[in-house]
mmCIF file of C-alpha atoms and ligand atoms in Angstrom:
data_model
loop_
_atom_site.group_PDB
_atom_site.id
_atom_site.type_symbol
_atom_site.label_atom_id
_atom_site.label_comp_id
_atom_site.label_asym_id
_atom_site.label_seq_id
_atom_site.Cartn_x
_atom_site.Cartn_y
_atom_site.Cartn_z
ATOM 1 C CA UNK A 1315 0.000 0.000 0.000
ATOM 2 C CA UNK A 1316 1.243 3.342 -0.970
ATOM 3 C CA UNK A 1317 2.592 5.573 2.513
ATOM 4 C CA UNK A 1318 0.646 8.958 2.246
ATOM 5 C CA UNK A 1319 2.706 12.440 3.076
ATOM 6 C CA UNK A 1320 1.313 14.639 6.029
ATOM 7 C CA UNK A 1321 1.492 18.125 5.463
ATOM 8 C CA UNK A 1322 1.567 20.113 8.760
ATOM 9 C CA UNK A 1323 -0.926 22.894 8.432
ATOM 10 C CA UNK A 1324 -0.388 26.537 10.302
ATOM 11 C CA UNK A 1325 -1.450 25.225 13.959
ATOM 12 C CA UNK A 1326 0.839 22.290 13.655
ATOM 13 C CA UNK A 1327 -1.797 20.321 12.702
ATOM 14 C CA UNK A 1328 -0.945 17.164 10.415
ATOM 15 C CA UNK A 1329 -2.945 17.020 7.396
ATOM 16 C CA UNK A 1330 -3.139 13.540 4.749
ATOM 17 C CA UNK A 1331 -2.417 15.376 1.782
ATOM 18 C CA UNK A 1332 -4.345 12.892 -0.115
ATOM 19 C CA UNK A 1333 -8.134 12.220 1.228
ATOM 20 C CA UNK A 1334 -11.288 11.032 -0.647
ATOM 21 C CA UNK A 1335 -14.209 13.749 -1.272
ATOM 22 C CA UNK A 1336 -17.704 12.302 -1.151
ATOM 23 C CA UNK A 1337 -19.568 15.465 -3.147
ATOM 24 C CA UNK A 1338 -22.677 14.232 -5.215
ATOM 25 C CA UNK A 1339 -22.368 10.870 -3.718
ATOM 26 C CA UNK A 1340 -25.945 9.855 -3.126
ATOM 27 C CA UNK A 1341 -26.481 9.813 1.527
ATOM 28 C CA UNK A 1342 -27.912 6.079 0.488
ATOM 29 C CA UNK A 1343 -24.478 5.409 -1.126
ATOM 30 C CA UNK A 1344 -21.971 7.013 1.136
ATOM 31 C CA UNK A 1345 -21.239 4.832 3.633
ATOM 32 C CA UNK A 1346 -19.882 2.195 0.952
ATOM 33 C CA UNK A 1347 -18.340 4.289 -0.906
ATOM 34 C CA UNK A 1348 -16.010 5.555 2.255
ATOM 35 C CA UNK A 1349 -15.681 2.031 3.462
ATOM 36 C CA UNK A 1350 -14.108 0.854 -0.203
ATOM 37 C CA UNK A 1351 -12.155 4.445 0.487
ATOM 38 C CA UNK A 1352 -10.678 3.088 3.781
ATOM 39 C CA UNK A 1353 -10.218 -0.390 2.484
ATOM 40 C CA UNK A 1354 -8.147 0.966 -0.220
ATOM 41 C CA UNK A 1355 -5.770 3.163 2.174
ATOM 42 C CA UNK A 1356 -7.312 6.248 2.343
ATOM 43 C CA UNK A 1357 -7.509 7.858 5.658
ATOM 44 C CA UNK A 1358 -9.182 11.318 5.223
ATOM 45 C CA UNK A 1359 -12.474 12.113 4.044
ATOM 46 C CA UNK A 1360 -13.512 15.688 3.016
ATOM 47 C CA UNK A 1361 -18.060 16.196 3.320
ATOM 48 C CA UNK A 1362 -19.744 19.394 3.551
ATOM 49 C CA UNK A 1363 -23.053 20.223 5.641
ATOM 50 C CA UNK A 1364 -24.407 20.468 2.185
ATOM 51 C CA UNK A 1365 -23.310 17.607 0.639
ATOM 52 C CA UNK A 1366 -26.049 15.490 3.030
ATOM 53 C CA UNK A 1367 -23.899 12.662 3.535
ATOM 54 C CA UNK A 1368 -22.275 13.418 6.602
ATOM 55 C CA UNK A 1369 -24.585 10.450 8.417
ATOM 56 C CA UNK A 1370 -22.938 8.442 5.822
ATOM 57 C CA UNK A 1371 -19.394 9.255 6.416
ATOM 58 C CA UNK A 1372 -20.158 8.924 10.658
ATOM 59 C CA UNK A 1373 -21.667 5.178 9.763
ATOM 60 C CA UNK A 1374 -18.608 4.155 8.033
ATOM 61 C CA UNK A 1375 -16.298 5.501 9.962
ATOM 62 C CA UNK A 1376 -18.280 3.316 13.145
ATOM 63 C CA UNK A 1377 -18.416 0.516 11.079
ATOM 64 C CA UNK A 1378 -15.004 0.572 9.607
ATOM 65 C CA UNK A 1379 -13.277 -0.242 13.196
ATOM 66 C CA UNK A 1380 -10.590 2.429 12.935
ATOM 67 C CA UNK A 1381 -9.765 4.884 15.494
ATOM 68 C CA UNK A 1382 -11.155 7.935 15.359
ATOM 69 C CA UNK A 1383 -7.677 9.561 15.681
ATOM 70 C CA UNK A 1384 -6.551 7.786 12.472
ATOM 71 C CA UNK A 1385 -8.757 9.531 10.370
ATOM 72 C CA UNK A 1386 -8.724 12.967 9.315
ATOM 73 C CA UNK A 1387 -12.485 14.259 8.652
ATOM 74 C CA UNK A 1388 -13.493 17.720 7.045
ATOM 75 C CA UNK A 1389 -16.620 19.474 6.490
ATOM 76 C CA UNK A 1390 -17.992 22.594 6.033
ATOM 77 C CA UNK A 1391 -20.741 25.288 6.897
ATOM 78 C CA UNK A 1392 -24.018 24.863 5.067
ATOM 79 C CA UNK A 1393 -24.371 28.569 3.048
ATOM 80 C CA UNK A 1394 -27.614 29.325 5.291
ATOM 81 C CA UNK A 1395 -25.967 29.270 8.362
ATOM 82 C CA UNK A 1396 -23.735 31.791 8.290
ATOM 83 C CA UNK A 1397 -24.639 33.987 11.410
ATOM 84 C CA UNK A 1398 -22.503 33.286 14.429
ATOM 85 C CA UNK A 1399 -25.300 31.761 16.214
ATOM 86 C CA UNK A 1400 -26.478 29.581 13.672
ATOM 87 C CA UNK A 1401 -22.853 28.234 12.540
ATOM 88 C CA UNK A 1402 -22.261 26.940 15.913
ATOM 89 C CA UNK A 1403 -25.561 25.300 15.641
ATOM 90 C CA UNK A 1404 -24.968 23.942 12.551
ATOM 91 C CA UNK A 1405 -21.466 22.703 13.561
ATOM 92 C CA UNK A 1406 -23.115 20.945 16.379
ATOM 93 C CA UNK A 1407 -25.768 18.849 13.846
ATOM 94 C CA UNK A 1408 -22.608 18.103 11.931
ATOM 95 C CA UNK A 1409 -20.979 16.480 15.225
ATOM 96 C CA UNK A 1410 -24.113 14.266 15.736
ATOM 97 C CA UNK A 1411 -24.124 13.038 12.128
ATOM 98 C CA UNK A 1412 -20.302 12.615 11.907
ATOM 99 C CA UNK A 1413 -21.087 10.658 15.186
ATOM 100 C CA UNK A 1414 -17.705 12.189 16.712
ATOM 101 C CA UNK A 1415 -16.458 14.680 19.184
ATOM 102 C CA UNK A 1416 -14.798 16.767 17.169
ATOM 103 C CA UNK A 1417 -13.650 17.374 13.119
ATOM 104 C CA UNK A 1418 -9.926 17.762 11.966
ATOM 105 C CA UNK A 1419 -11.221 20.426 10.082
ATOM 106 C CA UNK A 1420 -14.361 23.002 9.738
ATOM 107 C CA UNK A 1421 -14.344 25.580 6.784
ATOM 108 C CA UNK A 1422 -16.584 28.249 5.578
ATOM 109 C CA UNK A 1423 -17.862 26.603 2.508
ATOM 110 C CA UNK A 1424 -18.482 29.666 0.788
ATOM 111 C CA UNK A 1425 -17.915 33.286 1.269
ATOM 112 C CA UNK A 1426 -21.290 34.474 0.550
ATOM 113 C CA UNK A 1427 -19.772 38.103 0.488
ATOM 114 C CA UNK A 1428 -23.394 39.711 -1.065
ATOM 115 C CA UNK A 1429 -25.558 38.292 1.856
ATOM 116 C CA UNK A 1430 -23.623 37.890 4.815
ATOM 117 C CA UNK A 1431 -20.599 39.382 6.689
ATOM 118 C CA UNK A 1432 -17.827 36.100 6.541
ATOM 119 C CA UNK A 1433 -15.979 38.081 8.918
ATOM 120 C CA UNK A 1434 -18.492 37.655 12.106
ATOM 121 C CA UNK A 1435 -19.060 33.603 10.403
ATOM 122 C CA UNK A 1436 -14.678 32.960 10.851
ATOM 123 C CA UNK A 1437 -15.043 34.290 14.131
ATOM 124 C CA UNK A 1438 -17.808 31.714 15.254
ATOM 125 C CA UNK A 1439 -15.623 29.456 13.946
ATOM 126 C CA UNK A 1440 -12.896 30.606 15.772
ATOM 127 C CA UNK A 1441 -15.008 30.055 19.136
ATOM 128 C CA UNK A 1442 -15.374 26.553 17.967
ATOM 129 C CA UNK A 1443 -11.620 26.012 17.529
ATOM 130 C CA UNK A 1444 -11.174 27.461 21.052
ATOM 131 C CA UNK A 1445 -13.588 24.716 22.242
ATOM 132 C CA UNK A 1446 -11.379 22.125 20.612
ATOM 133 C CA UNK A 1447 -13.863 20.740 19.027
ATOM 134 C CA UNK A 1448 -12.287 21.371 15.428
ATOM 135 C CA UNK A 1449 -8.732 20.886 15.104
ATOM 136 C CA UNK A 1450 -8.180 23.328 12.454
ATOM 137 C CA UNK A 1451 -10.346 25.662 10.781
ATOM 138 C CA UNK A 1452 -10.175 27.303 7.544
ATOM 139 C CA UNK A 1453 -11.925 28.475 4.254
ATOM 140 C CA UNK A 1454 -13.147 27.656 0.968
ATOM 141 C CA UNK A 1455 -14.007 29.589 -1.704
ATOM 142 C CA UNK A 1456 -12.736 32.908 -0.487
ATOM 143 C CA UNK A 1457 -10.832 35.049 -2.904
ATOM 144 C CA UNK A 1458 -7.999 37.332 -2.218
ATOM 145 C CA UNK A 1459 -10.254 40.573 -0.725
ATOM 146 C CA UNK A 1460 -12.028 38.060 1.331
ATOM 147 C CA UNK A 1461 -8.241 37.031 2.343
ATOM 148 C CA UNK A 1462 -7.083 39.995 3.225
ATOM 149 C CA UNK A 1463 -9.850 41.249 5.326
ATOM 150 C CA UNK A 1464 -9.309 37.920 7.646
ATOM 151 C CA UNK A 1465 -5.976 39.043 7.659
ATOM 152 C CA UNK A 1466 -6.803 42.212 9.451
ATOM 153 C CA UNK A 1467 -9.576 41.758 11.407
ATOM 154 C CA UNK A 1468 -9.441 38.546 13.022
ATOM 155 C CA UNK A 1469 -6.986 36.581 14.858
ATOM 156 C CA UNK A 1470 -6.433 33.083 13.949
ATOM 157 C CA UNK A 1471 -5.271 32.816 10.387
ATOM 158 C CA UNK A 1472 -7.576 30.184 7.931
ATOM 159 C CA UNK A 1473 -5.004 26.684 7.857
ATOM 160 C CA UNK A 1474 -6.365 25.940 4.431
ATOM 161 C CA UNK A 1475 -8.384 27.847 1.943
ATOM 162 C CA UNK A 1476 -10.259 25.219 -0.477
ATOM 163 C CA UNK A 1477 -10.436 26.357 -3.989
ATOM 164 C CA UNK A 1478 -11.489 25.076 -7.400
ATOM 165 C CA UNK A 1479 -7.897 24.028 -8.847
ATOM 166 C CA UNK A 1480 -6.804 22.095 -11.777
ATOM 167 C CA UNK A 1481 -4.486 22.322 -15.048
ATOM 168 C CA UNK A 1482 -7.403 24.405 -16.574
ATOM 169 C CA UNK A 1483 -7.655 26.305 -13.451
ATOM 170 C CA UNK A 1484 -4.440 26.710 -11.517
ATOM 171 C CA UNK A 1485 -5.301 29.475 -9.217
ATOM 172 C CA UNK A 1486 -1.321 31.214 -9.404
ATOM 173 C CA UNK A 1487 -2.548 33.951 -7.214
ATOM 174 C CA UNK A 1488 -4.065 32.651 -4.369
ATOM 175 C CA UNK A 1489 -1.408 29.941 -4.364
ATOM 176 C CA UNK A 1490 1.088 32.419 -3.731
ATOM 177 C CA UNK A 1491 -0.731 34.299 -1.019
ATOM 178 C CA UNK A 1492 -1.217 30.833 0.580
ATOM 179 C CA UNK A 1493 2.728 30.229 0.275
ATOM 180 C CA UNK A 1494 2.933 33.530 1.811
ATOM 181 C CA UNK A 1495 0.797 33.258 4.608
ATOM 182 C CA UNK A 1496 1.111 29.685 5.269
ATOM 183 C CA UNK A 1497 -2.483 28.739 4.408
ATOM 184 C CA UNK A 1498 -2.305 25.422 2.557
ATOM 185 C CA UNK A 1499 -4.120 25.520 -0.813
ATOM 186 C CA UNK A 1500 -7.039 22.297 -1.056
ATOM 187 C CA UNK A 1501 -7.558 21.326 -4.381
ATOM 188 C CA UNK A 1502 -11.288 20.601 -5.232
ATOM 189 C CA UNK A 1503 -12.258 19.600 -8.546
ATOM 190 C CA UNK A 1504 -8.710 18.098 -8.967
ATOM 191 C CA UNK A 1505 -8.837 16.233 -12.073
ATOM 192 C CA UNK A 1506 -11.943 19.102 -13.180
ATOM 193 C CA UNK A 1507 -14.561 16.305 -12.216
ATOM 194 C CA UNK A 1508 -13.151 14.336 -15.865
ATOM 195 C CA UNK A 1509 -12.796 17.568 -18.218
ATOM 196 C CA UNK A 1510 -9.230 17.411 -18.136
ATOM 197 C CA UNK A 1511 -8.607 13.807 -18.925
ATOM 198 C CA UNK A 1512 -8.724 14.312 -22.713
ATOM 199 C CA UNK A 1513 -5.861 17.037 -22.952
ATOM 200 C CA UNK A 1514 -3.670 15.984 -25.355
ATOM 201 C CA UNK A 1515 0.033 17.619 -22.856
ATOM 202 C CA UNK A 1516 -1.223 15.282 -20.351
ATOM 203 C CA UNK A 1517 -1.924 12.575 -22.561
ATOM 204 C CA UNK A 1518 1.583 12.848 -23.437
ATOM 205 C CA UNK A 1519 3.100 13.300 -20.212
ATOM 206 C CA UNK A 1520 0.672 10.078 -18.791
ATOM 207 C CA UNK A 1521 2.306 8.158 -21.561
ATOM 208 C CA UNK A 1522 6.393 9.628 -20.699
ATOM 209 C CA UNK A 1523 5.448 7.791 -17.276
ATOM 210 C CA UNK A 1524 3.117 4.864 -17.836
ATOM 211 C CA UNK A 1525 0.420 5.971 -15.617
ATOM 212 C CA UNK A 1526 -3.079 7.357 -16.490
ATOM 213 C CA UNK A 1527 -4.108 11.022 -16.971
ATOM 214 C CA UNK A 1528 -5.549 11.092 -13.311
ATOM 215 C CA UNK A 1529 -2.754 9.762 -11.835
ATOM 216 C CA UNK A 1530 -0.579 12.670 -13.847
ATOM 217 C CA UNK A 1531 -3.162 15.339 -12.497
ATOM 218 C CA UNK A 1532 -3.150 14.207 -9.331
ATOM 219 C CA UNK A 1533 0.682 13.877 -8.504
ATOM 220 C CA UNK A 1534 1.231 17.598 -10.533
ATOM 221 C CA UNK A 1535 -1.006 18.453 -7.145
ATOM 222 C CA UNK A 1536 0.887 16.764 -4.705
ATOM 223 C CA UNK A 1537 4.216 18.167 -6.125
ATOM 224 C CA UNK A 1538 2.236 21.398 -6.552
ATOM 225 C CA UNK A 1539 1.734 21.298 -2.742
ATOM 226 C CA UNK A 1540 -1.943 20.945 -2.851
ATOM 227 C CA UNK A 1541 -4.341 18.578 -0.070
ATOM 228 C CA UNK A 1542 -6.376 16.714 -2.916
ATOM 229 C CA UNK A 1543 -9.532 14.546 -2.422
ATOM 230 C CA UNK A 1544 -10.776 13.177 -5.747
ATOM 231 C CA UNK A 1545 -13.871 11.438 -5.612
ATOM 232 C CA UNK A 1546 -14.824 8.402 -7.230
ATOM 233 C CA UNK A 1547 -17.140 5.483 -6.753
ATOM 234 C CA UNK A 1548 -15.521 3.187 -8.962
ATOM 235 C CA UNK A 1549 -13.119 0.645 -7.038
ATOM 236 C CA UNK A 1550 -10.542 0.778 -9.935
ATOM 237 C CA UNK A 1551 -10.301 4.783 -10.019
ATOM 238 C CA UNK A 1552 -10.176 4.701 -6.028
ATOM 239 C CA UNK A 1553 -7.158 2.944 -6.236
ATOM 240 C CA UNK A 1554 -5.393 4.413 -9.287
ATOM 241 C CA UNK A 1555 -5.955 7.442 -7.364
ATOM 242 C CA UNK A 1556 -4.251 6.489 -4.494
ATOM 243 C CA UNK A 1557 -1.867 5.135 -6.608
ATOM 244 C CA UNK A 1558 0.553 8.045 -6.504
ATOM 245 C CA UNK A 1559 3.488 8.224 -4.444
ATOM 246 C CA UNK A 1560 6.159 5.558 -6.432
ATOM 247 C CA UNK A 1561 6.690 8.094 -9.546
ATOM 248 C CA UNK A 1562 7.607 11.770 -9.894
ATOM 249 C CA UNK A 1563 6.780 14.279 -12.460
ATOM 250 C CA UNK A 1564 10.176 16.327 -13.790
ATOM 251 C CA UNK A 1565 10.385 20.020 -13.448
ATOM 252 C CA UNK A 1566 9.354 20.314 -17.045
ATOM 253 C CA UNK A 1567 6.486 17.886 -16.802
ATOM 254 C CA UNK A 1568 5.137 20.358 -13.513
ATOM 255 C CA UNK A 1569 5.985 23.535 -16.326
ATOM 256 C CA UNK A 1570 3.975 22.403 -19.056
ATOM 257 C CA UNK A 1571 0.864 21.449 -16.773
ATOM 258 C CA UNK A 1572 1.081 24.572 -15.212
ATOM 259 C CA UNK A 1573 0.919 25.998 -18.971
ATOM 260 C CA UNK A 1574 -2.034 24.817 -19.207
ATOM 261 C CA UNK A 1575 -3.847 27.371 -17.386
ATOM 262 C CA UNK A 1576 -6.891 29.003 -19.180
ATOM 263 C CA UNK A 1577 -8.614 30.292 -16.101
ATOM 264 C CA UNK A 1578 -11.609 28.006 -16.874
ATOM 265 C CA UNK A 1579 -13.765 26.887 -13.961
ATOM 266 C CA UNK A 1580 -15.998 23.723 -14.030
ATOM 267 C CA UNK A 1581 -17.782 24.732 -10.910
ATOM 268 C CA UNK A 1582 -19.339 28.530 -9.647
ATOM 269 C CA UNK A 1583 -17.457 31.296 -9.228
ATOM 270 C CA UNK A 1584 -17.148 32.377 -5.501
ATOM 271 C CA UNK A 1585 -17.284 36.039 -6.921
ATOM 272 C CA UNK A 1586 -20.969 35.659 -8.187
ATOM 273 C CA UNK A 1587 -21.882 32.622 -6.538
ATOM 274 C CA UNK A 1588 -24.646 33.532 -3.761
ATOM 275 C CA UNK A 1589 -27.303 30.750 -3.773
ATOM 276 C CA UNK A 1590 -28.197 29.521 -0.285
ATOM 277 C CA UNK A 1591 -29.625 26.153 -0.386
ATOM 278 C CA UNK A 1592 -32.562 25.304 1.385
ATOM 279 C CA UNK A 1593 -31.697 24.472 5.202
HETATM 280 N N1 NAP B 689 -15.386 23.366 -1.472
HETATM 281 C C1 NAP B 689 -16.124 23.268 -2.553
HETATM 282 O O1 NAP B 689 -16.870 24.197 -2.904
HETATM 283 C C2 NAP B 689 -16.087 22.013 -3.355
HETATM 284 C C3 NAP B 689 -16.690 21.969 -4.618
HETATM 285 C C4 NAP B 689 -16.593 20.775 -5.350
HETATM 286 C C5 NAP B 689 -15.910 19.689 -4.825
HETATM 287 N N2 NAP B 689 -15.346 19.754 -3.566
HETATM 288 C C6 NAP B 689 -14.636 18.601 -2.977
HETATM 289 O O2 NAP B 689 -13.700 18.086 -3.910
HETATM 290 C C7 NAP B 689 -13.960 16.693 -4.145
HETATM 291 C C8 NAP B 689 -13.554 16.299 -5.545
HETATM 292 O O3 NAP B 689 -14.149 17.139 -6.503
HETATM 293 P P1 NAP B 689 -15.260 16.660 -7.559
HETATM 294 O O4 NAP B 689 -15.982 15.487 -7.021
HETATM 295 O O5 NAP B 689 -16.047 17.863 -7.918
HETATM 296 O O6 NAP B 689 -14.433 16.330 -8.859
HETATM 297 P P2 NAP B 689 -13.218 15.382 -9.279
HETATM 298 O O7 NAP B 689 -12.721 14.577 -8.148
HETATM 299 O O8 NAP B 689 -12.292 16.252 -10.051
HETATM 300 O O9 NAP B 689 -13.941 14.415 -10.349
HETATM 301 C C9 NAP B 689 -14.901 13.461 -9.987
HETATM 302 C C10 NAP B 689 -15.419 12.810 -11.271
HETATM 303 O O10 NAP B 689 -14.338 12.189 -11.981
HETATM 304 C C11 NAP B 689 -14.546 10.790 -12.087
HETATM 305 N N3 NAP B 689 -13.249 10.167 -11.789
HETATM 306 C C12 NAP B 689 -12.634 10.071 -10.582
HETATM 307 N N4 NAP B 689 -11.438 9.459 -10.701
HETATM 308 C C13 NAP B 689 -11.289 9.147 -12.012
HETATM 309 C C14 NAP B 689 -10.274 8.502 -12.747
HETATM 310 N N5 NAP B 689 -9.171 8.037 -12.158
HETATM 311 N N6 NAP B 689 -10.445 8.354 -14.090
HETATM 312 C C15 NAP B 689 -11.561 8.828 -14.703
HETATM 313 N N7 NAP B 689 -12.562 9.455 -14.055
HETATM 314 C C16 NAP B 689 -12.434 9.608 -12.712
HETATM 315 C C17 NAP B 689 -15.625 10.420 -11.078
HETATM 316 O O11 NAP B 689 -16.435 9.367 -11.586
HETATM 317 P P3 NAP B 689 -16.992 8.092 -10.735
HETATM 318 O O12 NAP B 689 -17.337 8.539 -9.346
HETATM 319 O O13 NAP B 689 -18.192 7.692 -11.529
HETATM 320 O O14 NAP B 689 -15.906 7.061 -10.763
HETATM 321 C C18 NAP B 689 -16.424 11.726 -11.007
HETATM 322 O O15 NAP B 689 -17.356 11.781 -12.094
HETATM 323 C C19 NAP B 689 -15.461 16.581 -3.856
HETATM 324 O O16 NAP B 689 -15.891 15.255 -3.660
HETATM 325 C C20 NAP B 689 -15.585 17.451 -2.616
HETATM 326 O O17 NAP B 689 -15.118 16.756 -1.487
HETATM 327 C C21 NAP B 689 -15.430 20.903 -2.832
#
């Protein structure tokens, strides 16, 4: 079985740098799809309030047998809940389903900057990493104004900011500002839920090593410095995507994936994206 890195996030916190994400997995599905995750090695799962599957992820992570402590969970603050009160509230349901004291990790799923100050939401969450009931805290979604202002007027500093990244979308600027600040960059989307698989440079570069285009996606992350969770709920692409730690891309092979960049998005833009989903 392939050995995982750890990245240590801001707090000291240890991060998997490779987890499995469970979007658009059906609630009625999850729990088997994060068992085959954890039969195949992996050992952190990233769920959102929103996603509705966090009752799945809590029943497989009973059922699986492993200690809580060897798994690293994330989720995230449904977009209606954003005032203080609520968010703690929320964060509380999402304790009950997870079925666990506490999460690794709690982020502000989206910065919802047109209908609600994110400012008064990171400092709820802030209370809730004083109550050690999440390990870390951080963001996703938030662009660099959103950035700065938690910069200045708050205290703890987001550990990771999870953002829409791939060779289509490689997100230069608020990679920097993460390398700056020490906020680790999350990659969601990582393989552009399939749109990048047909690119002809990765094609090419998949063939130079004898892997597939995923794999090639997913280890330009990881030498990128990025926390990916692709999600699958095929057995074979679990495990080719865990597959990643016995080869290395060159320095040119990391150049002409970065060239890639078109700043196309498969997902919303956080600028314009203010939907709140029904409670
Ligand atoms: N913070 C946010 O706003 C946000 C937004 C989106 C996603 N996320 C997180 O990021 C995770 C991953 O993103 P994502 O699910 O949007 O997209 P993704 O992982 O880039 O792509 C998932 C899609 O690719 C397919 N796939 C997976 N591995 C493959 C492989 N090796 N070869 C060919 N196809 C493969 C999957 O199909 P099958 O399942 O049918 O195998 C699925 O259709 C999510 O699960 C979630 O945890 C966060």
């Amino acid at each position: 079985m392939s050995t995982v890195p750890h990245l240590t996030l801001n707090n000291g916190v240890e991060i998997p740098q490779l987890g499995f994400g469970v979007f658009q997995i059906p609630p009625e599905d999850t729990k088997d799809a994060v068992l085959q995750a954890f039969d195949v090695g992996y050992r952190h799962i990233d769920t959102a309030q929103s996603y509705r599957n966090e009752d799945g992820v809590g029943e497989a992570l009973r059922e699986s047998g492993l200690a809580r402590e060897d798994v690293f969970v994330t989720t995230k603050l449904n977009n209606g809940a954003h005032a203080p009160e609520a968010a703690v509230e929320a964060f509380e349901r999402s304790l009950e389903r997870l079925d666990t004291d506490y999460v690794d990790l709690f982020l502000i799923h989206w910065p919802l900057a047109m209908l609600s100050d994110f400012v008064d939401t990171w400092k709820a969450l802030e209370d809730i990493y004083g109550s050690g009931r999440a390990k870390a805290i951080g963001v996703s979604n938030f662009q660099l104004p959103h950035l700065r202002r938690l910069l200045v007027e708050t205290t703890i500093l987001p550990a990771v900011n999870q953002i829409e990244v791939h060779p289509y979308l490689t997100q230069r600027e608020l990679a920097a500002f993460g390398r700056e600040h020490g906020i680790v960059i999350e990659a969601w989307s990582p393989i552009g839920q399939g749109t990048v698989l047909d690119d002809p440079t990765l094609q090419r570069i998949a063939r130079d090593h004898d892997r597939s285009v995923a794999q090639v996606t997913l280890r330009w992350h990881v030498q990128r410095g990025h926390v990916v969770f692709p999600k699958s709920v095929t057995r074979s692409r679990v495990e080719e995507n865990f597959a990643l730690f016995d080869f290395e891309l060159s320095d040119e092979d990391l150049a002409d994936i970065d060239a890639l960049n078109r700043d196309e998005r498969t997902g919303p833009d956080p600028d314009t994206f203010d939907r709140v989903p029904p409670a």
